[in-house]
Amino acid sequence: MEETITGTETAQIPTQRGASLLDTAVRYAEERHWDVFPGTWLEAVDGVHRCSCGDAACPTPGAHPAGPDWASRATGSATVARRMWQERPAASVLLPTGRTFDAVSVPETAGFLALARMQRMGLPLGPVTLTPARRMEFFVLPGAAAKVPHLVRGLGWAPSSLDLVVLGEGAYVAAPPTRFGSRGAVQWACRPTPANRWLPDAEELVPPLAYACGRDR
């Protein structure tokens, strides 16, 4: 399926196929109990892949919601997910945050620094994505959006001074192997495994993430 990043090396980006998108979306719903919903997709226009939204300057081509009702379309049913991707097999795989997980998003350089520090400290880690926008998204328990500003201030930082963003209710993440146009695919820096089914709390990850973001300024 999708590749996993090891260290700071970029793994080969796989070609995205409709079947793999369908199977992956179903597996996320079935095995991880994550809500999923289909987003936009890539279309070939004059030999160039463009976003199905029709915006030639789309900042995330093929990797954003296809309409304003996306939150109501998200499902945790593998059966419903299979039907949705059968109808639109090239659609990106998007996961709403604020339900079964939140995500803490940081720049790639800070993310790899924090990831190495967390592994040395033996901190529990959930899945972590690496996006073509050069950001890493750390999956944590829901409710992080309410906690993180207080946690960051407690560490001596002003929340606005760090490029540390919490994606909670009303937001979403693009999941592997979704592609961002010609920029590449979302990949796992830490892939979902049985060992990380139980997500960490934001309180455990914010200190190393804030430290790394502070160094990365």
XYZ file of C-alpha atoms in Angstrom:
217
model
C 0.000 0.000 0.000
C 1.616 3.259 1.101
C 5.261 3.756 1.979
C 6.596 4.604 5.419
C 9.252 7.240 6.065
C 12.258 6.145 8.088
C 14.318 8.910 9.662
C 14.616 11.879 7.338
C 14.835 9.877 4.111
C 11.943 10.191 1.700
C 10.555 6.849 0.608
C 9.542 6.304 -2.995
C 6.066 7.706 -3.523
C 3.663 5.060 -4.820
C 1.341 5.557 -7.749
C -2.178 6.110 -6.467
C -4.740 3.690 -7.827
C -8.478 3.611 -7.319
C -8.438 0.100 -5.862
C -5.790 0.996 -3.290
C -7.743 4.085 -2.254
C -10.927 2.069 -1.806
C -9.184 -0.724 0.082
C -7.301 1.732 2.258
C -10.403 3.745 3.167
C -12.258 0.550 4.067
C -9.345 -0.663 6.168
C -9.151 2.628 8.097
C -12.845 2.322 8.959
C -12.797 -1.404 9.624
C -9.510 -1.868 11.467
C -8.889 1.522 13.102
C -12.525 2.597 13.538
C -11.689 5.969 11.989
C -14.363 7.970 10.217
C -13.477 8.509 6.558
C -14.889 10.540 3.697
C -13.977 10.944 0.021
C -12.467 14.240 -1.030
C -11.535 15.727 -4.374
C -9.500 13.815 -6.941
C -7.006 14.469 -9.709
C -8.042 14.842 -13.345
C -5.792 14.979 -16.402
C -6.320 18.279 -18.256
C -4.113 18.844 -21.310
C -1.630 16.373 -19.924
C -1.513 18.067 -16.507
C -3.105 16.675 -13.354
C -5.487 19.228 -11.872
C -7.878 19.174 -8.958
C -11.453 18.123 -9.619
C -12.594 21.332 -7.883
C -11.742 23.206 -11.090
C -9.405 25.738 -9.491
C -6.196 25.791 -11.529
C -4.415 27.351 -8.540
C -5.794 24.907 -5.952
C -3.270 24.788 -3.069
C -4.048 21.141 -2.228
C -5.065 19.574 -5.554
C -6.884 16.298 -5.108
C -6.649 16.423 -1.319
C -9.463 18.509 0.158
C -13.224 18.126 0.756
C -15.354 18.059 -2.365
C -18.204 20.042 -0.810
C -19.369 21.900 2.292
C -21.294 18.872 3.582
C -18.162 16.773 4.067
C -18.561 16.445 7.848
C -21.996 14.869 7.517
C -20.712 12.450 4.869
C -17.930 11.056 7.041
C -18.604 7.479 8.090
C -17.116 4.849 10.337
C -18.890 2.077 8.435
C -16.657 -0.007 6.202
C -19.691 -0.922 4.097
C -20.631 2.711 3.495
C -17.000 3.637 2.840
C -16.721 0.899 0.222
C -19.848 2.173 -1.510
C -18.618 5.785 -1.532
C -15.265 4.894 -3.109
C -16.911 2.544 -5.585
C -18.871 5.586 -6.763
C -15.750 7.774 -6.855
C -12.700 5.446 -6.944
C -10.114 8.197 -7.486
C -11.275 10.320 -4.534
C -8.737 11.217 -1.873
C -9.004 9.603 1.561
C -9.746 12.219 4.219
C -10.204 11.707 7.964
C -12.195 14.157 10.111
C -10.451 15.194 13.310
C -12.168 15.843 16.624
C -13.912 12.464 16.602
C -11.703 9.445 17.259
C -8.537 11.544 17.250
C -7.123 15.059 17.008
C -3.884 15.840 15.184
C -1.035 18.132 16.197
C 0.541 19.590 13.057
C 4.110 20.936 13.013
C 6.713 21.711 10.323
C 8.558 18.687 8.989
C 11.936 19.710 10.430
C 10.487 20.184 13.911
C 8.483 16.987 13.554
C 11.497 14.796 12.826
C 13.444 16.413 15.672
C 10.562 15.815 18.079
C 9.998 12.279 16.795
C 13.612 11.309 17.462
C 13.409 12.851 20.939
C 10.151 11.024 21.723
C 11.612 7.699 20.640
C 14.693 8.227 22.830
C 12.424 9.092 25.769
C 10.262 6.037 25.159
C 7.102 8.114 24.852
C 4.015 6.369 23.484
C 3.338 7.394 19.902
C 0.269 7.178 17.738
C 0.290 7.280 13.947
C 2.143 10.221 12.387
C 1.733 11.434 8.812
C 4.168 13.344 6.624
C 2.479 15.524 4.010
C 3.767 16.979 0.725
C 3.224 20.384 2.371
C 6.244 19.439 4.531
C 4.250 19.088 7.725
C 3.962 16.214 10.175
C 0.688 15.428 11.903
C 0.790 13.538 15.209
C -2.434 11.699 16.077
C -3.518 12.169 19.700
C -6.644 11.648 21.766
C -9.589 13.961 21.012
C -9.790 17.128 23.076
C -6.279 18.351 22.300
C -7.541 21.612 20.823
C -8.768 22.721 24.252
C -5.600 21.631 26.074
C -2.687 22.623 23.883
C -2.712 26.440 24.293
C -2.610 26.041 28.091
C 0.117 23.394 27.839
C 2.246 25.582 25.565
C 1.891 28.583 27.872
C 2.883 26.372 30.801
C 6.127 25.591 28.984
C 6.918 29.298 28.701
C 5.846 29.856 25.099
C 3.145 32.077 23.673
C 0.952 29.804 21.511
C 1.102 32.332 18.673
C 4.915 32.194 18.663
C 5.097 28.525 17.630
C 4.078 26.919 14.354
C 2.143 24.248 16.226
C -1.443 23.777 15.064
C -4.079 21.498 16.550
C -6.621 19.989 14.165
C -9.762 19.184 16.110
C -13.499 19.357 15.556
C -14.383 20.781 12.147
C -11.003 19.977 10.594
C -9.552 16.972 8.775
C -6.321 15.334 7.677
C -5.459 13.739 4.355
C -4.480 10.113 4.867
C -1.991 7.987 2.928
C -1.879 7.312 0.029
C -3.684 10.550 -0.938
C -1.719 12.644 -3.433
C -1.297 16.431 -3.459
C -1.209 16.853 -7.231
C 2.325 16.523 -8.595
C 3.853 17.278 -5.179
C 3.640 13.678 -4.031
C 1.639 11.583 -1.609
C 0.915 11.699 2.092
C 3.015 9.035 3.811
C 3.309 7.488 7.245
C 6.233 8.620 9.387
C 4.804 6.230 12.012
C 2.281 3.869 10.496
C -0.807 2.547 12.326
C -0.054 -0.704 14.145
C -1.768 -2.762 16.855
C 0.766 -1.300 19.298
C -0.384 2.295 18.738
C -4.117 1.658 18.580
C -4.385 3.463 21.935
C -3.447 7.056 21.200
C -1.322 9.243 23.463
C -2.711 12.296 25.197
C -1.560 15.684 23.930
C 0.022 16.327 27.340
C 2.625 13.648 26.588
C 3.654 14.956 23.172
C 3.340 18.733 23.442
C 6.564 19.309 25.450
C 8.908 17.737 22.841
C 6.851 19.192 19.984
C 6.918 22.702 21.459
C 10.651 22.411 22.152
C 11.307 21.337 18.554
C 9.117 24.114 17.146
C 10.952 26.635 19.314
C 14.289 25.495 17.917
C 12.881 25.535 14.388
C 11.807 29.196 14.494
